[in-house]
PDB file of C-alpha atoms in Angstrom:
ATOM      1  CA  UNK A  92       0.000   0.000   0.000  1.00 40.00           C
ATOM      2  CA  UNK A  93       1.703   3.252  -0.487  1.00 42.00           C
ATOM      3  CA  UNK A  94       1.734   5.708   1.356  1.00 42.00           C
ATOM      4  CA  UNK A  95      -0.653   8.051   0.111  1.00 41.00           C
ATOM      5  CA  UNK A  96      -3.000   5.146   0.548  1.00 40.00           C
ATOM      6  CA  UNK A  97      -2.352   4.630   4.239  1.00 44.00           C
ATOM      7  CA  UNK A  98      -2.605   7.646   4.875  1.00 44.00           C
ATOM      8  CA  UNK A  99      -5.735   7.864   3.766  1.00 41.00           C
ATOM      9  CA  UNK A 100      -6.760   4.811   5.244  1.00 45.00           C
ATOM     10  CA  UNK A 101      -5.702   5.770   8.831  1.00 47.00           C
ATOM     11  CA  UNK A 102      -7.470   9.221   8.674  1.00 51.00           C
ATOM     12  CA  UNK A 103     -10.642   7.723   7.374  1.00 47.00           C
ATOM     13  CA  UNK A 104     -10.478   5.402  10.357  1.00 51.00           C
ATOM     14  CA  UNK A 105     -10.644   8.202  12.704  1.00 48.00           C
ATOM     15  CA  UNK A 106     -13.663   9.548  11.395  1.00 50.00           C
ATOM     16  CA  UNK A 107     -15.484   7.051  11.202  1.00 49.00           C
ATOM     17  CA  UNK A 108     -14.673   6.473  15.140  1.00 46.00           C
ATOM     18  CA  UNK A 109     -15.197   9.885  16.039  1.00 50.00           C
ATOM     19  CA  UNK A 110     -18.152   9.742  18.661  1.00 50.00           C
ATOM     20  CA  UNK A 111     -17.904   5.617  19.202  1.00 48.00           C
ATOM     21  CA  UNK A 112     -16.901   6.961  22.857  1.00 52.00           C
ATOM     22  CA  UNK A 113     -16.836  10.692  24.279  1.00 61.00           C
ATOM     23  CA  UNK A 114     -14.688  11.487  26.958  1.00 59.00           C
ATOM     24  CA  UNK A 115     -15.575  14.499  28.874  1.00 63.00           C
ATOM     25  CA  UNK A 116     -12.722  16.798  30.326  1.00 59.00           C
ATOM     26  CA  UNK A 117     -12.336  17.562  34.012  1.00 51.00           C
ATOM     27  CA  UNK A 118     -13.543  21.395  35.130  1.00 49.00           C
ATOM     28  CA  UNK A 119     -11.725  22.677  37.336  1.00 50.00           C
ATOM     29  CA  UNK A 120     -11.244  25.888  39.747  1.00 47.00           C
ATOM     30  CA  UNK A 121      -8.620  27.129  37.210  1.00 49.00           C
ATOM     31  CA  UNK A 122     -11.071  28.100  35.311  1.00 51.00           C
ATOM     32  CA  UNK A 123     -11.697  30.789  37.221  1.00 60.00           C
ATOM     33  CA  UNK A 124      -9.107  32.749  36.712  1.00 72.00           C
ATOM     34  CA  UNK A 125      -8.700  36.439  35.281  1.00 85.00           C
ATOM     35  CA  UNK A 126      -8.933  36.875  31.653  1.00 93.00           C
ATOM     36  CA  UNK A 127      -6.750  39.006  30.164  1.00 94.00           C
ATOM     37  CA  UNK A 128      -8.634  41.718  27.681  1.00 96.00           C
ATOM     38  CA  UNK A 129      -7.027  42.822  24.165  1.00 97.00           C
ATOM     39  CA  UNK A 130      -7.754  45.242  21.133  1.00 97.00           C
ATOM     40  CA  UNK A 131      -6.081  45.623  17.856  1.00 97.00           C
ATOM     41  CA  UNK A 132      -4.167  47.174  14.947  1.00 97.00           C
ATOM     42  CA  UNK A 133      -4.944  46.815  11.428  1.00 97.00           C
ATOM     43  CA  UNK A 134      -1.611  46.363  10.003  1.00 98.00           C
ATOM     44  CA  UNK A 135      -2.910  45.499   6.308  1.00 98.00           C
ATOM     45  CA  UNK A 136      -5.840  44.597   4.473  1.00 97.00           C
ATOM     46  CA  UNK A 137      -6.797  42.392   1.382  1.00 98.00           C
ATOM     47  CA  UNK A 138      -9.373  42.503  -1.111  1.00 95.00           C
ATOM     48  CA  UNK A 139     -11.617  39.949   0.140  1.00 92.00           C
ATOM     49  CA  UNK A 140     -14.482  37.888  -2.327  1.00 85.00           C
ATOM     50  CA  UNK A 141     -18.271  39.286  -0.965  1.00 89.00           C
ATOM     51  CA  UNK A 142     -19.497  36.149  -2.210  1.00 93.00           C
ATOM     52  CA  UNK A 143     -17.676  34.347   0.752  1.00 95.00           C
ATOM     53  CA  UNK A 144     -20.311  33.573   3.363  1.00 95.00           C
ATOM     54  CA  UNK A 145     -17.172  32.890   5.036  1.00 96.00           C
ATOM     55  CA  UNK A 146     -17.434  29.464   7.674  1.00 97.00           C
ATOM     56  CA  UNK A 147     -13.186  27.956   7.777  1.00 98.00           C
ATOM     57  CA  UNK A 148     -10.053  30.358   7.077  1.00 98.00           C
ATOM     58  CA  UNK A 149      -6.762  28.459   6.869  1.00 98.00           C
ATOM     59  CA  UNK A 150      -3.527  29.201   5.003  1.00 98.00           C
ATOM     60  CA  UNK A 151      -1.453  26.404   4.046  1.00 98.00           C
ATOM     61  CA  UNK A 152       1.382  25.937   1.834  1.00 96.00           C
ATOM     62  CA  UNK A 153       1.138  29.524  -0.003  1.00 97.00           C
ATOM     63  CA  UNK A 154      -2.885  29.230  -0.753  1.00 98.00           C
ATOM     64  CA  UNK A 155      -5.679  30.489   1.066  1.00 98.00           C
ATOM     65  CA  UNK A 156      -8.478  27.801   1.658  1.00 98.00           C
ATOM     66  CA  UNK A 157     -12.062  29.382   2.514  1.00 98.00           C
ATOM     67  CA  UNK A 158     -15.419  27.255   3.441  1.00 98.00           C
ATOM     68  CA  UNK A 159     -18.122  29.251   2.373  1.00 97.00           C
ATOM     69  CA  UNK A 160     -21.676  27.905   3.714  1.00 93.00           C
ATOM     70  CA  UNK A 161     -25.548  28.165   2.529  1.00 95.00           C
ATOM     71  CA  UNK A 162     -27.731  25.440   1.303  1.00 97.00           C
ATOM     72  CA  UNK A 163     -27.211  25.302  -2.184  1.00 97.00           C
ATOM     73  CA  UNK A 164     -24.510  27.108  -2.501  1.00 96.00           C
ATOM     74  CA  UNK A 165     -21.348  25.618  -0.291  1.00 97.00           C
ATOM     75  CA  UNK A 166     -18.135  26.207  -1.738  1.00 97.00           C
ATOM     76  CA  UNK A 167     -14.846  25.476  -0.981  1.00 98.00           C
ATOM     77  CA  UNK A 168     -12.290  28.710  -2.809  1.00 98.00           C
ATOM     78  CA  UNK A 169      -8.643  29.185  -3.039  1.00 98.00           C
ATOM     79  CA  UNK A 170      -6.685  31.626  -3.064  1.00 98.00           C
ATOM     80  CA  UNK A 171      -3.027  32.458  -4.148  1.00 97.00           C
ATOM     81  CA  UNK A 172      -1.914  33.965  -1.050  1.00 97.00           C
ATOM     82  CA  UNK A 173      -1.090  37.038  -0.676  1.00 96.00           C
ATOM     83  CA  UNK A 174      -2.015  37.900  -3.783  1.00 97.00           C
ATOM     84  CA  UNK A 175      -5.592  36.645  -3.398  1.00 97.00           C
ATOM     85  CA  UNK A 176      -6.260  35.741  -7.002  1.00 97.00           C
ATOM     86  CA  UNK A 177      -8.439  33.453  -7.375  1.00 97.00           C
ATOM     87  CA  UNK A 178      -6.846  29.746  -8.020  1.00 97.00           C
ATOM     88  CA  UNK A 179     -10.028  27.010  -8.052  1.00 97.00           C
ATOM     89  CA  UNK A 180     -13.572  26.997  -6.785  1.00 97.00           C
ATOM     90  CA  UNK A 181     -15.201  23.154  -6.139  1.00 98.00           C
ATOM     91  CA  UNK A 182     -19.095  23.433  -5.374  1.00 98.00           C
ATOM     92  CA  UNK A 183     -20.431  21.449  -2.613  1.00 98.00           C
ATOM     93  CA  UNK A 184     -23.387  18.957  -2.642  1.00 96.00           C
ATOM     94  CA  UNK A 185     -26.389  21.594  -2.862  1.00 97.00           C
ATOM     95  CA  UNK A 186     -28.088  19.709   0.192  1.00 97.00           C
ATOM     96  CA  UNK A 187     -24.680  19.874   2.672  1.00 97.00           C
ATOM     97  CA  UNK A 188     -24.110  23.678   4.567  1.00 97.00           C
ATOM     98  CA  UNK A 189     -20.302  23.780   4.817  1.00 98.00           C
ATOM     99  CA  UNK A 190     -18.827  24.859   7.736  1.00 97.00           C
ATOM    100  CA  UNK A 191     -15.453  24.870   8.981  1.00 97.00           C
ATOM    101  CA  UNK A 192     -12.122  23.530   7.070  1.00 98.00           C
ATOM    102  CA  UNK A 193      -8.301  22.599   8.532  1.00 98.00           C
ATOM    103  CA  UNK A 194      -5.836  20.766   6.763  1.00 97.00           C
ATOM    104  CA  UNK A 195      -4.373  17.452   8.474  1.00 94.00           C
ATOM    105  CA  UNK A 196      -1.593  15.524   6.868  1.00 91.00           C
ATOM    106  CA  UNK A 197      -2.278  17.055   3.315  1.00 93.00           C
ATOM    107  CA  UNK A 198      -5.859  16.375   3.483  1.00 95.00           C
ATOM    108  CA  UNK A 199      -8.470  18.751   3.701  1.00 97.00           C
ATOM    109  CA  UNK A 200     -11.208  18.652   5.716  1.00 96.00           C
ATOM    110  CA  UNK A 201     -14.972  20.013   5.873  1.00 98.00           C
ATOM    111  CA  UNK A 202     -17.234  20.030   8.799  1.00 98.00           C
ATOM    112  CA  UNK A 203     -21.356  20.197   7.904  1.00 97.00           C
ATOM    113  CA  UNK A 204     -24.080  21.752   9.832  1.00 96.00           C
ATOM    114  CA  UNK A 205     -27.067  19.801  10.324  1.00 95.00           C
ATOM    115  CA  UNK A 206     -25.937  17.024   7.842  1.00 95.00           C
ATOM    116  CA  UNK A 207     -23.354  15.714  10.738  1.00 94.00           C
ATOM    117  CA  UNK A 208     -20.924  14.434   8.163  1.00 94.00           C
ATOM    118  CA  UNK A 209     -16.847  15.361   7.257  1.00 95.00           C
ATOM    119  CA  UNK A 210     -16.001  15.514   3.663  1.00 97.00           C
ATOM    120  CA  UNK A 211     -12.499  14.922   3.083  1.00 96.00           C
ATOM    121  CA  UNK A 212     -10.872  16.145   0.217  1.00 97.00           C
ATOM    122  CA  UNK A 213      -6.658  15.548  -1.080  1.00 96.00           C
ATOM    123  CA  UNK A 214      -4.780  18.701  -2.044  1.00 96.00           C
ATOM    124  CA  UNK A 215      -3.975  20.280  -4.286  1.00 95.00           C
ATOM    125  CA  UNK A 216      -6.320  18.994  -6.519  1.00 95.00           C
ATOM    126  CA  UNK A 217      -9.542  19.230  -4.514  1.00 97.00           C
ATOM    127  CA  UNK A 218     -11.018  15.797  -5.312  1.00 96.00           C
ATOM    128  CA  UNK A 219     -13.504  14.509  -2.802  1.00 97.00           C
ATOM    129  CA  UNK A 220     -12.243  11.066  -1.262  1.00 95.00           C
ATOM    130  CA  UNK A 221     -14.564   9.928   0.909  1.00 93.00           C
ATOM    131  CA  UNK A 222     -16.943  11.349   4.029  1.00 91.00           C
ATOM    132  CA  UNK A 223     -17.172  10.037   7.244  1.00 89.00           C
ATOM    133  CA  UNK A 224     -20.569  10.667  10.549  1.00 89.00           C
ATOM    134  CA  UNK A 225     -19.973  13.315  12.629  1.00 90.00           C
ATOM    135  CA  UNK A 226     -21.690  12.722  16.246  1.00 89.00           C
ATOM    136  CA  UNK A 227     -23.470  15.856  15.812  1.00 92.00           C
ATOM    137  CA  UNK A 228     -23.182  19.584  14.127  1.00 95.00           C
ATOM    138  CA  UNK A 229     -20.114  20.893  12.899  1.00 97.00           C
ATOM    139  CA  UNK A 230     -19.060  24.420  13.158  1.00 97.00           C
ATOM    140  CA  UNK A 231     -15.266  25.562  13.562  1.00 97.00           C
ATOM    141  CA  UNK A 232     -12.464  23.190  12.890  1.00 98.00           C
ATOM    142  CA  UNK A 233      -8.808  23.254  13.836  1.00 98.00           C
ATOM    143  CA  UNK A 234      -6.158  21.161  14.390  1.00 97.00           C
ATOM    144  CA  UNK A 235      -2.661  20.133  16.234  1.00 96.00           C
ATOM    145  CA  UNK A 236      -0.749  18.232  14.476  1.00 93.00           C
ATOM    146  CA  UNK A 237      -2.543  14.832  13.549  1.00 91.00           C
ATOM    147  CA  UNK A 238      -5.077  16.110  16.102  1.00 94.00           C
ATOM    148  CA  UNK A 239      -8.780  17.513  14.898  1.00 96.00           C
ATOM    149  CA  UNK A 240     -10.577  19.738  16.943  1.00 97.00           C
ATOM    150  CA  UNK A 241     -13.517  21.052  16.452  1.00 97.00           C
ATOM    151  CA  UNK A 242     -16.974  23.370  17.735  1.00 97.00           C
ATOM    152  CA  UNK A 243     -20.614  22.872  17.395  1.00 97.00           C
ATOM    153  CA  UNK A 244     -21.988  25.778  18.818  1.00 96.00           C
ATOM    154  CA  UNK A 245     -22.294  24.926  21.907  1.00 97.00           C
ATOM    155  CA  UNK A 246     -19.702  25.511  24.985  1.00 98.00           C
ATOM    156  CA  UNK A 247     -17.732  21.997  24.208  1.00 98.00           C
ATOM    157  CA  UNK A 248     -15.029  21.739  21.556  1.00 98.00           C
ATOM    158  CA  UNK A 249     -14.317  18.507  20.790  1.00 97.00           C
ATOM    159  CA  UNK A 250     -10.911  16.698  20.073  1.00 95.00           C
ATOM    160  CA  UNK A 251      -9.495  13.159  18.347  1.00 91.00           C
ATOM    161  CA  UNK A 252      -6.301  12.466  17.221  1.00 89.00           C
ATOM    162  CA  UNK A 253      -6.840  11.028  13.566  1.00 83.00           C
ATOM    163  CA  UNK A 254      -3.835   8.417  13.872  1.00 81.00           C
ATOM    164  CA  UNK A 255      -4.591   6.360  16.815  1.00 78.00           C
ATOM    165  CA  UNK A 256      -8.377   4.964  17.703  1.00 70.00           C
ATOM    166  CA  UNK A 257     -10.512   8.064  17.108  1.00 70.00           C
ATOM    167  CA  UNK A 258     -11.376   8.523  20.487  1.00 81.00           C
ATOM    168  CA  UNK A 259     -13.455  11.596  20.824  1.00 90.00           C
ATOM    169  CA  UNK A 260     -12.850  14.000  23.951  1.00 94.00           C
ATOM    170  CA  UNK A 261     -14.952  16.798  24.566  1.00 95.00           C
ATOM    171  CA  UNK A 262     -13.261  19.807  26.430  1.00 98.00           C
ATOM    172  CA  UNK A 263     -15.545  22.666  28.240  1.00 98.00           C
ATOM    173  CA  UNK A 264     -14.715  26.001  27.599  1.00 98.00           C
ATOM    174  CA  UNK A 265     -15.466  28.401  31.086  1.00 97.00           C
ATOM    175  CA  UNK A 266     -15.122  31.874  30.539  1.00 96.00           C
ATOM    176  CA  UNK A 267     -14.363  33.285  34.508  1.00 93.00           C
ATOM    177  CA  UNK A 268     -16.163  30.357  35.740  1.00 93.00           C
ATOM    178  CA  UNK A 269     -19.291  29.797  33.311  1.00 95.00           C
ATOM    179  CA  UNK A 270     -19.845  28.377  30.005  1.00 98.00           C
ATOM    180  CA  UNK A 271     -18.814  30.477  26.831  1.00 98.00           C
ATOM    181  CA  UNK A 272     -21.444  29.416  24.049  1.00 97.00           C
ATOM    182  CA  UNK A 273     -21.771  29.663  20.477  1.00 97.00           C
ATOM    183  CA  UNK A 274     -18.062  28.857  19.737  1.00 98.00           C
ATOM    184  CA  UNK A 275     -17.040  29.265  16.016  1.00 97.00           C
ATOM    185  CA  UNK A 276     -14.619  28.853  13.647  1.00 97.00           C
ATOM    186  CA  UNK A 277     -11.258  28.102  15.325  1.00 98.00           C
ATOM    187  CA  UNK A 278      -7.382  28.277  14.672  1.00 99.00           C
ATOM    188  CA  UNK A 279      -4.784  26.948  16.926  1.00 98.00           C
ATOM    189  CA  UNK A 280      -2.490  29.672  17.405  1.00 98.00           C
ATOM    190  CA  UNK A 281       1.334  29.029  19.283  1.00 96.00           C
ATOM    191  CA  UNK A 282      -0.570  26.390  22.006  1.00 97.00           C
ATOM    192  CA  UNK A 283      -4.060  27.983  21.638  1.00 98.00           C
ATOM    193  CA  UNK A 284      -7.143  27.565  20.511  1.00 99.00           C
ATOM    194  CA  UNK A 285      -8.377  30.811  19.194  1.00 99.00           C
ATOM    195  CA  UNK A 286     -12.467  31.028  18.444  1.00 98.00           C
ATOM    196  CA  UNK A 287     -14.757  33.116  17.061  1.00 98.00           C
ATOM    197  CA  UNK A 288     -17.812  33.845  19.396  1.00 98.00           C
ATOM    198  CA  UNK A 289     -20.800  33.562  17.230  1.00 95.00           C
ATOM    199  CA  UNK A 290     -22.959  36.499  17.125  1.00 93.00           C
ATOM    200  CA  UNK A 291     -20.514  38.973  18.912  1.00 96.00           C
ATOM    201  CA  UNK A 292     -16.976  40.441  17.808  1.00 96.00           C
ATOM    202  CA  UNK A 293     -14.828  38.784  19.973  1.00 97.00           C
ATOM    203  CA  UNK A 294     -12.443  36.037  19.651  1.00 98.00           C
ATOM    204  CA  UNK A 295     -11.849  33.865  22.738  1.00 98.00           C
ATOM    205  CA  UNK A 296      -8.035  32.664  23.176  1.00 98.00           C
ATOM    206  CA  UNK A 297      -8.614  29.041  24.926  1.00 98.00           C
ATOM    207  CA  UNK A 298      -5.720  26.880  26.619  1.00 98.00           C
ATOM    208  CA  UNK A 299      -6.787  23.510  25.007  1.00 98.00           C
ATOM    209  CA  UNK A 300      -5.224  21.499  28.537  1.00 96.00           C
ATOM    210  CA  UNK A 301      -8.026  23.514  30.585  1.00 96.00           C
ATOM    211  CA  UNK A 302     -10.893  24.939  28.925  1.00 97.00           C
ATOM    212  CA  UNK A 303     -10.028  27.811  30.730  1.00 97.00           C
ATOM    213  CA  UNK A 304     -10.470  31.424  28.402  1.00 98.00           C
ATOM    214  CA  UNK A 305      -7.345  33.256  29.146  1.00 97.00           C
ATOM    215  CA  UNK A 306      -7.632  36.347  26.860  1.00 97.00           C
ATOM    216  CA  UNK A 307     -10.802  38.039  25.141  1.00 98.00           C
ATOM    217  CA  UNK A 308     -10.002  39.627  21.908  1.00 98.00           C
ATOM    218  CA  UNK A 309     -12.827  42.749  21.240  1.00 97.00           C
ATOM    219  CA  UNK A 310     -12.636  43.260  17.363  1.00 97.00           C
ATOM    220  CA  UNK A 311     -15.523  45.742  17.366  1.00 95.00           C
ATOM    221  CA  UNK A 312     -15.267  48.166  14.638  1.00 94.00           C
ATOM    222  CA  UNK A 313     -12.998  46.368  12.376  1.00 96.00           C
ATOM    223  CA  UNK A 314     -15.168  46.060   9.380  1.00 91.00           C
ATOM    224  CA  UNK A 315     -15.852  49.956   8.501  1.00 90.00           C
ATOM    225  CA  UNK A 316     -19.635  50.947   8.390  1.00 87.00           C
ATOM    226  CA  UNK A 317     -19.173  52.262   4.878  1.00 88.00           C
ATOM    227  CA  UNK A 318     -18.151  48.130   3.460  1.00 88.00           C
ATOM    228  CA  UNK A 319     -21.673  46.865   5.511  1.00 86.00           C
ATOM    229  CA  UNK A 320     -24.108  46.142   2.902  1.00 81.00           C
ATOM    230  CA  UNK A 321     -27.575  44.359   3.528  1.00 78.00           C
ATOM    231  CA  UNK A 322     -26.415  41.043   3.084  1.00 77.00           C
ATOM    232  CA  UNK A 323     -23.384  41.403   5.322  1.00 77.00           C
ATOM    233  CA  UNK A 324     -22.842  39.176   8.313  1.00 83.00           C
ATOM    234  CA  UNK A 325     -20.890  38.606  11.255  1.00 91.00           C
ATOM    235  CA  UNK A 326     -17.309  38.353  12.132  1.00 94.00           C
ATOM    236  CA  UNK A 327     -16.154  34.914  11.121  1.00 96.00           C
ATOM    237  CA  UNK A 328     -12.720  33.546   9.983  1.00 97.00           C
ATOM    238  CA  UNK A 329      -9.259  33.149  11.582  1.00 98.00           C
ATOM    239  CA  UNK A 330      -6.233  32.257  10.138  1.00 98.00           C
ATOM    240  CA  UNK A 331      -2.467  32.258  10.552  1.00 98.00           C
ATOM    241  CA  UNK A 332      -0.172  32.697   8.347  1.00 98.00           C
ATOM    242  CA  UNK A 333       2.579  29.942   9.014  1.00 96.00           C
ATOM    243  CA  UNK A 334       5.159  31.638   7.589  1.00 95.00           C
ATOM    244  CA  UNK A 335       5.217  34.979   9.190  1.00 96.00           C
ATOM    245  CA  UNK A 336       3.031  34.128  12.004  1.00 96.00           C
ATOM    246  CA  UNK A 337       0.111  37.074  11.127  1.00 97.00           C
ATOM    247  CA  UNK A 338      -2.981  36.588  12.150  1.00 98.00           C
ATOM    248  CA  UNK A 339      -5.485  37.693   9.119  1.00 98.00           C
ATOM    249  CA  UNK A 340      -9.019  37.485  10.146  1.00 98.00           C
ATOM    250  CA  UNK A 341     -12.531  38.269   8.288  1.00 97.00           C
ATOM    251  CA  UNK A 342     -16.143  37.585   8.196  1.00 95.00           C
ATOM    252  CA  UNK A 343     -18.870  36.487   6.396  1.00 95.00           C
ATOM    253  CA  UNK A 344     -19.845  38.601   3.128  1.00 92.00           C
ATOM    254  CA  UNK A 345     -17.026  40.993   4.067  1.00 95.00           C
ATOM    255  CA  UNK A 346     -14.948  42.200   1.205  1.00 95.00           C
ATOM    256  CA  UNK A 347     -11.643  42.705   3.462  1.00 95.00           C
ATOM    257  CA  UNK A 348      -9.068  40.318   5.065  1.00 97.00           C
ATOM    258  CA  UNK A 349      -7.567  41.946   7.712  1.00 97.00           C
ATOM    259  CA  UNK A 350      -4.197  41.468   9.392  1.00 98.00           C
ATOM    260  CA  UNK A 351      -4.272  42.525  12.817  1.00 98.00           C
ATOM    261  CA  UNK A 352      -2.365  42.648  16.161  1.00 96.00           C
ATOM    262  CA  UNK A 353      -3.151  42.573  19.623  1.00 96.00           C
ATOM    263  CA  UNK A 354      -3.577  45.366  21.714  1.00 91.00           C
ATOM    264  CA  UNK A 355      -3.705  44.314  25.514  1.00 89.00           C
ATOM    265  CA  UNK A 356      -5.988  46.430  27.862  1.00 83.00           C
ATOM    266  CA  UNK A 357      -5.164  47.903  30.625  1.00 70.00           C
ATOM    267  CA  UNK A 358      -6.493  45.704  34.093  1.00 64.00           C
TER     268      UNK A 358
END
């Protein structure tokens, strides 16, 4: 079998494992510690496709993959990055809502909404290779190494290292001692789990050993009243870029990418 093969083989037996047995996290008083606040800089911008209704972000190996959702009209795009022309579009089943997207051992993979399934696809040719059950929604998707994580709205992300027996483990996320909901789309960033907070314009920086949210990102005002049209929607979409480090972020229907910084708040 080569190698290509095997790889394949032990990735698709991960997800077809993923939710044969969820182990829940320990909580713990930890989690109760003070959060550190931050704002931002815009360092640079790039022209961004409207038609995005933007659900995964990642940039890997000088391209820029995007997940955009709706019934009907999922897409997965791809981008020469930086220079954001556009390289391949592949149109998703018309009955599947894409969601998130990460990249794991040269294989790309989609989370759905309500269709609980994982389409994975090989790169850089896009061609679907198989799909695999989800236990329930997918929204945000991430990963460490040979290890997926991802959201599904609720205050759990969820965890399973695709090359040993597809365990799932499911991790709460406490923000000062409660549950933080509607977790998004995700990107591990140097030993963190960074998520987008559906519905709001913050991004919640999570230690993935704990649960525990150590820093609150507040992103209000990024996306200038003057490029909000009707049909534009919320903050969504982190990425790094591996290669510099930068952290571009955007959101769905917005026509910028934005490169930002952190600004951290004063106590």
């Amino acid at each position: 079998m080569n190698r290509c093969r095997a790889l394949l083989r032990d990735l698709a037996v991960g997800l077809t494992l993923l939710g044969s047995g969820i182990c829940p996290a320990a909580e713990s008083e930890s989690q109760q510690a003070a959060v550190t606040t931050y704002g931002y800089e815009v360092m640079s911008q790039l022209r961004f496709g409207r038609e995005n209704f933007t659900q995964g972000l990642e940039i890997y190996d000088g391209r820029l993959y995007v997940s955009s959702g709706l019934y009907g009209a999922s897409m997965i795009r791809v981008y020469d990055f930086p220079s954001m022309a556009e390289m391949q579009s592949v149109p998703i089943d018309p009955r599947i809502f894409a969601e998130g997207l990460t990249v794991i051992d040269n294989r790309l993979v989609v989370l759905s909404w309500r269709e609980r399934v994982m389409l994975v696809y090989s790169l850089p040719d896009l061609s679907l290779l198989g799909q695999s059950t989800l236990p329930g929604q997918g929204w945000g998707a991430t990963h460490s190494g040979s290890t997926l994580w991802f959201s599904d709205g609720s205050h759990y992300l969820y965890s399973a290292n695709m090359n040993d027996d597809g365990t799932l483990n499911r991790l709460p996320v406490m923000l000062e001692g409660s549950p933080l909901r509607n977790l998004n789309e995700l990107e591990w960033v140097d030993g963190e789990i960074w998520a987008n907070v559906w519905q709001t314009d913050e991004i919640a920086r999570i230690d993935p050993d704990t649960g525990r949210v150590v820093g609150l990102i507040d992103l209000s005002g990024l996306l200038p009243e003057e490029d909000r049209l009707r049909d534009t929607d919320v903050l969504n979409g982190i990425a790094i870029d591996p290669v510099t480090q930068n952290i571009w972020v955007t959101g769905k229907r917005w026509p910028w990418l934005f490169e930002i910084t952190l600004e951290k708040r004063a106590d």
